[in-house]
mmCIF file of C-alpha atoms in Angstrom:
data_model
loop_
_atom_site.group_PDB
_atom_site.id
_atom_site.type_symbol
_atom_site.label_atom_id
_atom_site.label_comp_id
_atom_site.label_asym_id
_atom_site.label_seq_id
_atom_site.Cartn_x
_atom_site.Cartn_y
_atom_site.Cartn_z
ATOM 1 C CA MET I 216 0.000 0.000 0.000
ATOM 2 C CA SER I 217 2.836 2.368 0.889
ATOM 3 C CA GLN I 218 4.225 1.592 -2.590
ATOM 4 C CA VAL I 219 1.734 4.134 -3.958
ATOM 5 C CA PHE I 220 3.421 6.735 -1.777
ATOM 6 C CA ARG I 221 6.924 5.582 -2.640
ATOM 7 C CA GLN I 222 6.206 5.831 -6.350
ATOM 8 C CA HIS I 223 4.895 9.345 -5.833
ATOM 9 C CA VAL I 224 8.006 10.353 -3.858
ATOM 10 C CA GLU I 225 10.242 8.852 -6.556
ATOM 11 C CA LYS I 226 8.618 11.032 -9.201
ATOM 12 C CA PHE I 227 10.552 13.901 -7.594
ATOM 13 C CA ILE I 228 13.524 12.487 -5.658
ATOM 14 C CA LYS I 229 15.670 9.343 -5.624
ATOM 15 C CA ILE I 230 15.724 7.367 -2.369
ATOM 16 C CA SER I 231 17.122 3.960 -1.397
ATOM 17 C CA ASP I 232 15.082 1.120 0.129
ATOM 18 C CA ASP I 233 16.744 1.768 3.488
ATOM 19 C CA GLN I 234 15.977 5.463 3.386
ATOM 20 C CA PHE I 235 12.361 4.835 2.469
ATOM 21 C CA GLU I 236 12.070 2.490 5.480
ATOM 22 C CA GLU I 237 13.343 5.311 7.705
ATOM 23 C CA ILE I 238 11.001 7.853 6.123
ATOM 24 C CA ILE I 239 7.793 5.822 6.206
ATOM 25 C CA VAL I 240 7.868 5.459 10.023
ATOM 26 C CA PHE I 241 6.921 9.148 10.303
ATOM 27 C CA PHE I 242 3.595 8.378 8.618
ATOM 28 C CA ASP I 243 0.494 6.449 9.663
ATOM 29 C CA THR I 244 -2.198 4.811 7.587
ATOM 30 C CA LYS I 245 -5.916 4.804 8.154
ATOM 31 C CA PHE I 246 -8.902 3.262 6.414
ATOM 32 C CA VAL I 247 -12.024 5.383 6.348
ATOM 33 C CA ALA I 248 -15.571 4.378 5.528
ATOM 34 C CA LYS I 249 -17.695 6.278 3.022
ATOM 35 C CA LYS I 250 -18.912 9.568 4.607
ATOM 36 C CA GLU I 251 -16.510 9.239 7.562
ATOM 37 C CA ASN I 252 -14.894 12.542 8.579
ATOM 38 C CA LEU I 253 -11.126 12.884 8.907
ATOM 39 C CA LEU I 254 -11.418 16.500 10.049
ATOM 40 C CA GLU I 255 -14.340 18.480 11.469
ATOM 41 C CA GLU I 256 -15.066 22.189 11.903
ATOM 42 C CA GLY I 257 -13.685 23.496 15.216
ATOM 43 C CA GLN I 258 -10.917 20.892 15.515
ATOM 44 C CA VAL I 259 -7.249 21.889 15.531
ATOM 45 C CA CYS I 260 -5.948 20.726 12.147
ATOM 46 C CA LYS I 261 -2.970 18.494 12.975
ATOM 47 C CA ARG I 262 -2.795 16.146 9.998
ATOM 48 C CA HIS I 263 -1.895 16.224 6.321
ATOM 49 C CA PHE I 264 -3.649 13.498 4.302
ATOM 50 C CA PHE I 265 -2.367 11.629 1.230
ATOM 51 C CA VAL I 266 -4.829 9.470 -0.682
ATOM 52 C CA LEU I 267 -3.460 5.952 -1.324
ATOM 53 C CA GLU I 268 -6.802 4.726 -2.631
ATOM 54 C CA GLY I 269 -10.209 6.361 -2.725
ATOM 55 C CA LEU I 270 -11.517 9.890 -2.784
ATOM 56 C CA LEU I 271 -11.800 12.690 -0.211
ATOM 57 C CA ARG I 272 -13.512 16.035 -0.328
ATOM 58 C CA LYS I 273 -13.152 19.221 1.694
ATOM 59 C CA PHE I 274 -16.207 21.344 2.462
ATOM 60 C CA TYR I 275 -17.512 23.984 4.824
ATOM 61 C CA ILE I 276 -21.047 24.652 5.984
ATOM 62 C CA ASN I 277 -22.218 28.000 4.668
ATOM 63 C CA GLU I 278 -24.489 30.496 6.406
ATOM 64 C CA LYS I 279 -27.524 28.764 4.870
ATOM 65 C CA GLY I 280 -26.445 25.501 6.523
ATOM 66 C CA ILE I 281 -25.499 23.954 3.188
ATOM 67 C CA GLU I 282 -22.297 21.967 2.583
ATOM 68 C CA GLN I 283 -20.110 23.813 0.075
ATOM 69 C CA THR I 284 -17.490 21.488 -1.418
ATOM 70 C CA VAL I 285 -14.298 23.406 -2.262
ATOM 71 C CA GLU I 286 -11.808 20.664 -3.087
ATOM 72 C CA PHE I 287 -11.481 16.996 -3.965
ATOM 73 C CA ALA I 288 -8.463 14.711 -3.563
ATOM 74 C CA ILE I 289 -8.027 11.473 -5.496
ATOM 75 C CA GLU I 290 -5.115 9.010 -5.426
ATOM 76 C CA THR I 291 -1.665 10.628 -4.861
ATOM 77 C CA TRP I 292 -3.158 14.017 -3.910
ATOM 78 C CA TRP I 293 -2.448 15.660 -0.562
ATOM 79 C CA ILE I 294 -5.260 17.465 1.234
ATOM 80 C CA THR I 295 -5.649 19.446 4.459
ATOM 81 C CA ASP I 296 -6.627 22.929 5.638
ATOM 82 C CA ASN I 297 -3.155 24.303 4.940
ATOM 83 C CA ILE I 298 -3.294 27.541 6.940
ATOM 84 C CA ALA I 299 -4.729 25.778 9.999
ATOM 85 C CA TYR I 300 -2.215 22.915 9.592
ATOM 86 C CA GLU I 301 0.852 25.157 9.383
ATOM 87 C CA HIS I 302 -0.202 27.366 12.297
ATOM 88 C CA LYS I 303 -1.974 24.684 14.392
ATOM 89 C CA LEU I 304 -5.291 26.558 14.283
ATOM 90 C CA ARG I 305 -8.883 25.431 14.514
ATOM 91 C CA THR I 306 -10.382 24.736 11.112
ATOM 92 C CA GLU I 307 -13.586 25.909 9.436
ATOM 93 C CA PHE I 308 -13.574 22.849 7.183
ATOM 94 C CA TYR I 309 -14.573 19.206 7.097
ATOM 95 C CA ILE I 310 -12.554 16.575 5.242
ATOM 96 C CA GLN I 311 -14.703 13.563 4.446
ATOM 97 C CA ALA I 312 -14.346 10.299 2.537
ATOM 98 C CA VAL I 313 -16.539 10.213 -0.573
ATOM 99 C CA GLU I 314 -15.677 6.529 -1.074
ATOM 100 C CA ARG I 315 -14.164 4.003 1.303
ATOM 101 C CA SER I 316 -10.522 5.144 1.241
ATOM 102 C CA ALA I 317 -7.022 4.200 2.329
ATOM 103 C CA ILE I 318 -5.179 7.232 3.664
ATOM 104 C CA LEU I 319 -1.567 7.911 4.571
ATOM 105 C CA TYR I 320 -1.137 10.855 6.904
ATOM 106 C CA ILE I 321 1.522 12.754 8.784
ATOM 107 C CA THR I 322 1.135 15.108 11.754
ATOM 108 C CA GLN I 323 2.620 18.593 11.718
ATOM 109 C CA GLU I 324 5.096 17.594 14.474
ATOM 110 C CA ASN I 325 6.165 14.485 12.586
ATOM 111 C CA GLN I 326 6.505 16.422 9.343
ATOM 112 C CA GLU I 327 8.959 18.818 11.018
ATOM 113 C CA LYS I 328 10.914 15.861 12.495
ATOM 114 C CA LEU I 329 10.934 14.091 9.132
ATOM 115 C CA LEU I 330 12.258 17.180 7.321
ATOM 116 C CA ALA I 331 14.972 17.682 9.969
ATOM 117 C CA ALA I 332 16.066 14.038 9.716
ATOM 118 C CA HIS I 333 15.662 13.701 5.925
ATOM 119 C CA PRO I 334 16.154 17.117 4.296
ATOM 120 C CA VAL I 335 15.783 15.446 0.887
ATOM 121 C CA MET I 336 12.042 15.375 1.653
ATOM 122 C CA GLU I 337 12.045 19.190 1.515
ATOM 123 C CA ARG I 338 12.435 18.762 -2.239
ATOM 124 C CA TYR I 339 9.526 16.341 -2.381
ATOM 125 C CA PHE I 340 7.212 18.669 -0.457
ATOM 126 C CA ARG I 341 8.460 21.676 -2.429
ATOM 127 C CA PHE I 342 7.213 19.946 -5.597
ATOM 128 C CA VAL I 343 3.952 18.920 -3.923
ATOM 129 C CA TYR I 344 3.161 22.508 -2.906
ATOM 130 C CA GLN I 345 4.496 23.991 -6.147
ATOM 131 C CA ARG I 346 2.118 21.868 -8.217
ATOM 132 C CA ALA I 347 -0.798 22.342 -5.845
ATOM 133 C CA TYR I 348 -0.246 26.103 -6.013
ATOM 134 C CA ALA I 349 -0.082 26.069 -9.815
ATOM 135 C CA ALA I 350 -3.337 24.059 -9.916
ATOM 136 C CA ALA I 351 -5.005 26.507 -7.507
ATOM 137 C CA GLN I 352 -3.901 29.440 -9.681
ATOM 138 C CA MET I 353 -5.383 27.741 -12.735
ATOM 139 C CA ARG I 354 -8.591 27.255 -10.773
ATOM 140 C CA VAL I 355 -8.717 30.957 -9.873
ATOM 141 C CA LYS I 356 -8.286 31.766 -13.568
ATOM 142 C CA TYR I 357 -11.176 29.430 -14.442
ATOM 143 C CA LEU I 358 -13.342 31.016 -11.739
ATOM 144 C CA PHE I 359 -12.736 34.368 -13.438
ATOM 145 C CA SER I 360 -12.925 33.365 -17.062
ATOM 146 C CA LEU I 361 -15.382 30.492 -17.346
ATOM 147 C CA SER I 362 -19.059 30.349 -16.591
ATOM 148 C CA LYS I 363 -20.044 27.499 -14.258
ATOM 149 C CA GLU I 364 -21.338 25.614 -17.276
ATOM 150 C CA GLU I 365 -18.057 26.085 -19.192
ATOM 151 C CA PHE I 366 -16.132 24.996 -16.076
ATOM 152 C CA TYR I 367 -18.156 21.781 -16.026
ATOM 153 C CA TYR I 368 -17.350 21.121 -19.708
ATOM 154 C CA GLU I 369 -13.664 21.744 -18.915
ATOM 155 C CA LEU I 370 -13.847 19.206 -16.067
ATOM 156 C CA VAL I 371 -15.454 16.637 -18.376
ATOM 157 C CA ARG I 372 -12.813 17.255 -21.048
ATOM 158 C CA LYS I 373 -9.777 17.150 -18.745
ATOM 159 C CA HIS I 374 -10.922 14.686 -16.077
ATOM 160 C CA PRO I 375 -13.701 12.485 -17.525
ATOM 161 C CA GLU I 376 -12.959 9.632 -15.072
ATOM 162 C CA PHE I 377 -13.330 12.078 -12.180
ATOM 163 C CA VAL I 378 -16.710 13.370 -13.385
ATOM 164 C CA GLN I 379 -17.984 9.803 -13.771
ATOM 165 C CA ARG I 380 -16.676 8.725 -10.354
ATOM 166 C CA VAL I 381 -17.876 11.547 -8.100
ATOM 167 C CA PRO I 382 -21.563 11.545 -7.112
ATOM 168 C CA GLN I 383 -23.370 14.180 -9.155
ATOM 169 C CA TYR I 384 -24.763 16.080 -6.148
ATOM 170 C CA LEU I 385 -21.154 16.679 -5.016
ATOM 171 C CA ILE I 386 -20.100 17.901 -8.454
ATOM 172 C CA ALA I 387 -23.115 20.213 -8.304
ATOM 173 C CA SER I 388 -22.064 21.479 -4.847
ATOM 174 C CA PHE I 389 -18.503 22.000 -6.073
ATOM 175 C CA LEU I 390 -19.702 24.038 -9.043
ATOM 176 C CA GLY I 391 -22.420 25.911 -7.176
ATOM 177 C CA PHE I 392 -25.186 24.338 -9.303
ATOM 178 C CA THR I 393 -28.424 22.866 -8.129
ATOM 179 C CA PRO I 394 -28.433 19.094 -8.794
ATOM 180 C CA GLU I 395 -31.384 19.683 -11.167
ATOM 181 C CA TYR I 396 -29.434 22.176 -13.267
ATOM 182 C CA LEU I 397 -26.426 19.851 -13.454
ATOM 183 C CA SER I 398 -28.746 17.077 -14.574
ATOM 184 C CA GLU I 399 -29.926 19.306 -17.452
ATOM 185 C CA ILE I 400 -26.343 20.026 -18.523
ATOM 186 C CA ARG I 401 -25.378 16.357 -18.247
ATOM 187 C CA LYS I 402 -28.083 15.434 -20.721
ATOM 188 C CA LYS I 403 -26.345 17.648 -23.276
ATOM 189 C CA VAL I 404 -22.863 16.209 -22.511
ATOM 190 C CA PHE I 405 -23.808 12.562 -22.129
ATOM 191 C CA PRO I 406 -26.879 12.061 -24.333
ATOM 192 C CA LYS I 407 -28.373 8.580 -24.062
ATOM 193 C CA MET F 213 18.680 45.984 -1.939
ATOM 194 C CA SER F 214 19.327 42.242 -1.772
ATOM 195 C CA GLN F 215 18.956 42.592 2.026
ATOM 196 C CA VAL F 216 15.180 42.518 1.505
ATOM 197 C CA PHE F 217 15.620 39.080 -0.043
ATOM 198 C CA ARG F 218 18.069 37.907 2.610
ATOM 199 C CA GLN F 219 15.670 38.866 5.399
ATOM 200 C CA HIS F 220 12.906 36.945 3.651
ATOM 201 C CA VAL F 221 15.100 33.852 3.269
ATOM 202 C CA GLU F 222 16.102 34.077 6.948
ATOM 203 C CA LYS F 223 12.465 33.965 8.003
ATOM 204 C CA PHE F 224 12.599 30.295 7.001
ATOM 205 C CA ILE F 225 16.234 29.106 7.058
ATOM 206 C CA LYS F 226 19.542 30.091 8.666
ATOM 207 C CA ILE F 227 22.375 30.920 6.276
ATOM 208 C CA SER F 228 25.846 32.401 6.756
ATOM 209 C CA ASP F 229 27.141 35.533 5.023
ATOM 210 C CA ASP F 230 29.370 33.361 2.829
ATOM 211 C CA GLN F 231 26.522 31.098 1.851
ATOM 212 C CA PHE F 232 24.279 34.037 1.000
ATOM 213 C CA GLU F 233 27.034 35.392 -1.259
ATOM 214 C CA GLU F 234 27.105 32.057 -3.085
ATOM 215 C CA ILE F 235 23.327 31.932 -3.339
ATOM 216 C CA ILE F 236 22.692 35.465 -4.579
ATOM 217 C CA VAL F 237 24.809 34.963 -7.730
ATOM 218 C CA PHE F 238 22.052 32.742 -9.137
ATOM 219 C CA PHE F 239 19.694 35.749 -9.159
ATOM 220 C CA ASP F 240 19.534 38.954 -11.189
ATOM 221 C CA THR F 241 17.934 42.280 -10.404
ATOM 222 C CA LYS F 242 15.936 44.521 -12.689
ATOM 223 C CA PHE F 243 14.279 47.909 -12.347
ATOM 224 C CA VAL F 244 11.019 48.306 -14.207
ATOM 225 C CA ALA F 245 9.108 51.452 -15.019
ATOM 226 C CA LYS F 246 5.420 51.820 -14.274
ATOM 227 C CA LYS F 247 3.367 49.810 -16.840
ATOM 228 C CA GLU F 248 6.462 47.982 -18.128
ATOM 229 C CA ASN F 249 5.844 44.290 -18.853
ATOM 230 C CA LEU F 250 8.068 41.592 -17.375
ATOM 231 C CA LEU F 251 6.155 38.849 -19.170
ATOM 232 C CA GLU F 252 3.822 38.924 -22.175
ATOM 233 C CA GLU F 253 1.262 36.532 -23.601
ATOM 234 C CA GLY F 254 2.851 34.036 -26.002
ATOM 235 C CA GLN F 255 6.330 34.192 -24.440
ATOM 236 C CA VAL F 256 7.930 31.124 -22.881
ATOM 237 C CA CYS F 257 7.814 31.832 -19.140
ATOM 238 C CA LYS F 258 11.428 31.470 -17.987
ATOM 239 C CA ARG F 259 11.595 33.681 -14.889
ATOM 240 C CA HIS F 260 10.280 33.749 -11.334
ATOM 241 C CA PHE F 261 9.972 37.299 -9.928
ATOM 242 C CA PHE F 262 10.448 38.468 -6.328
ATOM 243 C CA VAL F 263 9.392 42.022 -5.496
ATOM 244 C CA LEU F 264 12.135 43.919 -3.617
ATOM 245 C CA GLU F 265 10.251 47.182 -3.863
ATOM 246 C CA GLY F 266 7.107 48.138 -5.744
ATOM 247 C CA LEU F 267 4.068 46.310 -7.001
ATOM 248 C CA LEU F 268 3.362 43.911 -9.869
ATOM 249 C CA ARG F 269 0.168 42.489 -11.248
ATOM 250 C CA LYS F 270 -0.667 39.477 -13.385
ATOM 251 C CA PHE F 271 -3.483 39.667 -15.931
ATOM 252 C CA TYR F 272 -4.791 38.054 -19.075
ATOM 253 C CA ILE F 273 -6.805 39.543 -21.908
ATOM 254 C CA ASN F 274 -10.252 38.029 -21.988
ATOM 255 C CA GLU F 275 -12.389 37.278 -25.036
ATOM 256 C CA LYS F 276 -13.865 40.791 -24.870
ATOM 257 C CA GLY F 277 -10.354 42.244 -25.142
ATOM 258 C CA ILE F 278 -10.407 43.438 -21.536
ATOM 259 C CA GLU F 279 -7.499 43.017 -19.099
ATOM 260 C CA GLN F 280 -8.567 40.735 -16.247
ATOM 261 C CA THR F 281 -6.215 41.108 -13.255
ATOM 262 C CA VAL F 282 -5.916 37.817 -11.363
ATOM 263 C CA GLU F 283 -3.074 38.460 -8.926
ATOM 264 C CA PHE F 284 -0.970 41.200 -7.316
ATOM 265 C CA ALA F 285 2.499 40.926 -5.767
ATOM 266 C CA ILE F 286 3.869 43.448 -3.280
ATOM 267 C CA GLU F 287 7.227 43.446 -1.477
ATOM 268 C CA THR F 288 8.566 39.932 -0.598
ATOM 269 C CA TRP F 289 5.993 38.154 -2.774
ATOM 270 C CA TRP F 290 6.985 35.846 -5.596
ATOM 271 C CA ILE F 291 5.015 35.910 -8.851
ATOM 272 C CA THR F 292 5.095 34.055 -12.161
ATOM 273 C CA ASP F 293 2.880 31.827 -14.310
ATOM 274 C CA ASN F 294 3.765 28.746 -12.290
ATOM 275 C CA ILE F 295 2.606 26.016 -14.682
ATOM 276 C CA ALA F 296 4.335 27.669 -17.651
ATOM 277 C CA TYR F 297 7.467 28.314 -15.543
ATOM 278 C CA GLU F 298 7.818 24.729 -14.323
ATOM 279 C CA HIS F 299 7.188 23.176 -17.727
ATOM 280 C CA LYS F 300 8.816 25.900 -19.870
ATOM 281 C CA LEU F 301 5.582 26.611 -21.743
ATOM 282 C CA ARG F 302 4.215 29.681 -23.466
ATOM 283 C CA THR F 303 2.094 31.790 -21.149
ATOM 284 C CA GLU F 304 -1.411 33.259 -21.489
ATOM 285 C CA PHE F 305 -0.548 35.981 -18.970
ATOM 286 C CA TYR F 306 1.098 39.368 -18.701
ATOM 287 C CA ILE F 307 3.097 40.427 -15.631
ATOM 288 C CA GLN F 308 3.302 44.194 -15.424
ATOM 289 C CA ALA F 309 4.661 46.804 -12.996
ATOM 290 C CA VAL F 310 1.877 48.836 -11.391
ATOM 291 C CA GLU F 311 4.485 51.160 -9.840
ATOM 292 C CA ARG F 312 8.162 51.645 -10.677
ATOM 293 C CA SER F 313 9.596 48.496 -9.070
ATOM 294 C CA ALA F 314 12.847 46.785 -8.122
ATOM 295 C CA ILE F 315 12.695 43.092 -8.936
ATOM 296 C CA LEU F 316 14.898 40.136 -8.097
ATOM 297 C CA TYR F 317 14.424 37.206 -10.452
ATOM 298 C CA ILE F 318 15.742 33.733 -11.130
ATOM 299 C CA THR F 319 15.458 31.657 -14.291
ATOM 300 C CA GLN F 320 14.124 28.113 -14.211
ATOM 301 C CA GLU F 321 17.595 26.771 -15.186
ATOM 302 C CA ASN F 322 19.300 28.784 -12.448
ATOM 303 C CA GLN F 323 16.729 27.737 -9.889
ATOM 304 C CA GLU F 324 17.496 24.072 -10.589
ATOM 305 C CA LYS F 325 21.268 24.765 -10.356
ATOM 306 C CA LEU F 326 20.792 26.723 -7.129
ATOM 307 C CA LEU F 327 18.764 23.911 -5.538
ATOM 308 C CA ALA F 328 21.365 21.322 -6.586
ATOM 309 C CA ALA F 329 24.224 23.418 -5.151
ATOM 310 C CA HIS F 330 22.351 24.620 -2.033
ATOM 311 C CA PRO F 331 19.703 22.076 -1.054
ATOM 312 C CA VAL F 332 18.874 24.217 1.997
ATOM 313 C CA MET F 333 17.037 26.488 -0.456
ATOM 314 C CA GLU F 334 14.557 23.634 -1.064
ATOM 315 C CA ARG F 335 13.255 24.413 2.424
ATOM 316 C CA TYR F 336 12.955 28.097 1.606
ATOM 317 C CA PHE F 337 11.009 27.452 -1.609
ATOM 318 C CA ARG F 338 8.920 24.779 0.112
ATOM 319 C CA PHE F 339 7.724 27.461 2.534
ATOM 320 C CA VAL F 340 7.191 29.990 -0.280
ATOM 321 C CA TYR F 341 4.947 27.590 -2.202
ATOM 322 C CA GLN F 342 3.250 26.241 0.929
ATOM 323 C CA ARG F 343 2.141 29.734 1.956
ATOM 324 C CA ALA F 344 1.229 30.773 -1.564
ATOM 325 C CA TYR F 345 -0.888 27.630 -1.878
ATOM 326 C CA ALA F 346 -2.607 28.277 1.465
ATOM 327 C CA ALA F 347 -3.376 31.859 0.367
ATOM 328 C CA ALA F 348 -4.752 30.615 -2.966
ATOM 329 C CA GLN F 349 -6.993 28.126 -1.128
ATOM 330 C CA MET F 350 -8.307 30.912 1.092
ATOM 331 C CA ARG F 351 -8.999 32.925 -2.041
ATOM 332 C CA VAL F 352 -10.967 30.053 -3.592
ATOM 333 C CA LYS F 353 -13.010 29.886 -0.367
ATOM 334 C CA TYR F 354 -13.714 33.623 -0.596
ATOM 335 C CA LEU F 355 -14.724 33.286 -4.240
ATOM 336 C CA PHE F 356 -17.292 30.687 -3.119
ATOM 337 C CA SER F 357 -18.519 32.260 0.080
ATOM 338 C CA LEU F 358 -18.341 36.027 -0.332
ATOM 339 C CA SER F 359 -20.128 38.314 -2.726
ATOM 340 C CA LYS F 360 -17.811 40.645 -4.657
ATOM 341 C CA GLU F 361 -18.857 43.452 -2.349
ATOM 342 C CA GLU F 362 -18.081 41.399 0.787
ATOM 343 C CA PHE F 363 -14.725 40.413 -0.730
ATOM 344 C CA TYR F 364 -13.900 44.095 -1.151
ATOM 345 C CA TYR F 365 -14.768 44.785 2.508
ATOM 346 C CA GLU F 366 -12.559 41.836 3.493
ATOM 347 C CA LEU F 367 -9.694 43.321 1.437
ATOM 348 C CA VAL F 368 -10.149 46.704 3.120
ATOM 349 C CA ARG F 369 -10.239 45.088 6.577
ATOM 350 C CA LYS F 370 -7.221 42.814 6.101
ATOM 351 C CA HIS F 371 -5.061 44.886 3.741
ATOM 352 C CA PRO F 372 -6.058 48.582 4.046
ATOM 353 C CA GLU F 373 -2.619 49.780 2.863
ATOM 354 C CA PHE F 374 -2.993 47.610 -0.249
ATOM 355 C CA VAL F 375 -6.429 49.003 -1.122
ATOM 356 C CA GLN F 376 -5.133 52.575 -0.737
ATOM 357 C CA ARG F 377 -2.013 51.879 -2.804
ATOM 358 C CA VAL F 378 -3.418 50.113 -5.858
ATOM 359 C CA PRO F 379 -5.164 52.260 -8.498
ATOM 360 C CA GLN F 380 -8.903 51.807 -8.122
ATOM 361 C CA TYR F 381 -9.493 50.697 -11.731
ATOM 362 C CA LEU F 382 -7.154 47.752 -11.060
ATOM 363 C CA ILE F 383 -8.940 46.810 -7.840
ATOM 364 C CA ALA F 384 -12.162 46.943 -9.874
ATOM 365 C CA SER F 385 -10.637 44.673 -12.561
ATOM 366 C CA PHE F 386 -9.407 42.253 -9.872
ATOM 367 C CA LEU F 387 -12.863 42.034 -8.305
ATOM 368 C CA GLY F 388 -14.780 41.993 -11.578
ATOM 369 C CA PHE F 389 -16.508 45.329 -10.818
ATOM 370 C CA THR F 390 -16.989 48.250 -13.120
ATOM 371 C CA PRO F 391 -14.947 51.218 -11.823
ATOM 372 C CA GLU F 392 -18.253 53.081 -11.349
ATOM 373 C CA TYR F 393 -19.662 50.380 -9.074
ATOM 374 C CA LEU F 394 -16.462 50.265 -7.023
ATOM 375 C CA SER F 395 -16.671 54.034 -6.650
ATOM 376 C CA GLU F 396 -20.185 53.652 -5.188
ATOM 377 C CA ILE F 397 -18.988 51.057 -2.651
ATOM 378 C CA ARG F 398 -15.955 53.167 -1.731
ATOM 379 C CA LYS F 399 -18.227 56.037 -0.781
ATOM 380 C CA LYS F 400 -19.784 53.747 1.833
ATOM 381 C CA VAL F 401 -16.423 52.492 3.151
ATOM 382 C CA PHE F 402 -14.511 55.760 3.044
ATOM 383 C CA PRO F 403 -17.129 58.492 3.539
ATOM 384 C CA LYS F 404 -15.685 61.991 3.223
#
């Protein structure tokens, strides 16, 4: 299972078997059931989650009491509330399993110890954040330049497997659609 | 001038005078006049810019031919088109000086050489991207949860010096307002 993580690390840095054995002890694994929460509003955010298998989402509850999904994480994606995690603050977010998932995670304390003991992992995390930041910038550009409908078409074009895998009411929440409106658009994209 | 950069680096890592001297040779400095472009649409994005003094903005030209500002960078902020920079692609963006500015920059090739020669800088850039990513996530949350008007109030509350410093037509472009509408809101926030 940790091979998924090792392969991801080796996309960015070279490490020996022995070094990987020393690195992996800083992490824990956890299996979560569908709809189980890994993080809840009001908790201090202590953990950074890496998806080995499955699918997570991050959401907050808006002033109307509705869950607003802001982010998904599939295999090999990291997810947390990054500001709360870095500064050990209470979070406004929930992180929840959309499917039964296998998760690798590290605590903030362990991440600091890992980086002190294995500075080569700074390079790994530099790439992780660099790519996540670039993706978030692209998302901001889409939020400016595309209508919600165009953004959905872009999702279908770039990540068809993702659109098929995620329950439609969550895609609707992510895009700020009603499920009924998304259903209308879907009929155009995936005619029977 | 490079002391601004050194102080920023030392927020995250400890380096000696000698080491800083070795590090700084990988960077160049550039003074840009107001409205001068550091990057233009269609160019391969080869440089990563750090603001020593002044103010930059990033924008693209939308299908109506209008400049849409997506990002600002003030002192000690890094700015580039990150996807294009990492993968040496042509950019869709412009990066332009809003004020006469002093810029430190590094090329993608030099950044790789710097990180190979001084791996301690991986930690510095890890923090740079980590914080930039966290800020971008917060921005995505605002784009979901706040109206444009509320987002403006949030800007005024958190960054009053920024709102006073940036020309109002650029703040309007950033928020997707017409300048006239922003002027109406400003009268409420800053009554004479």
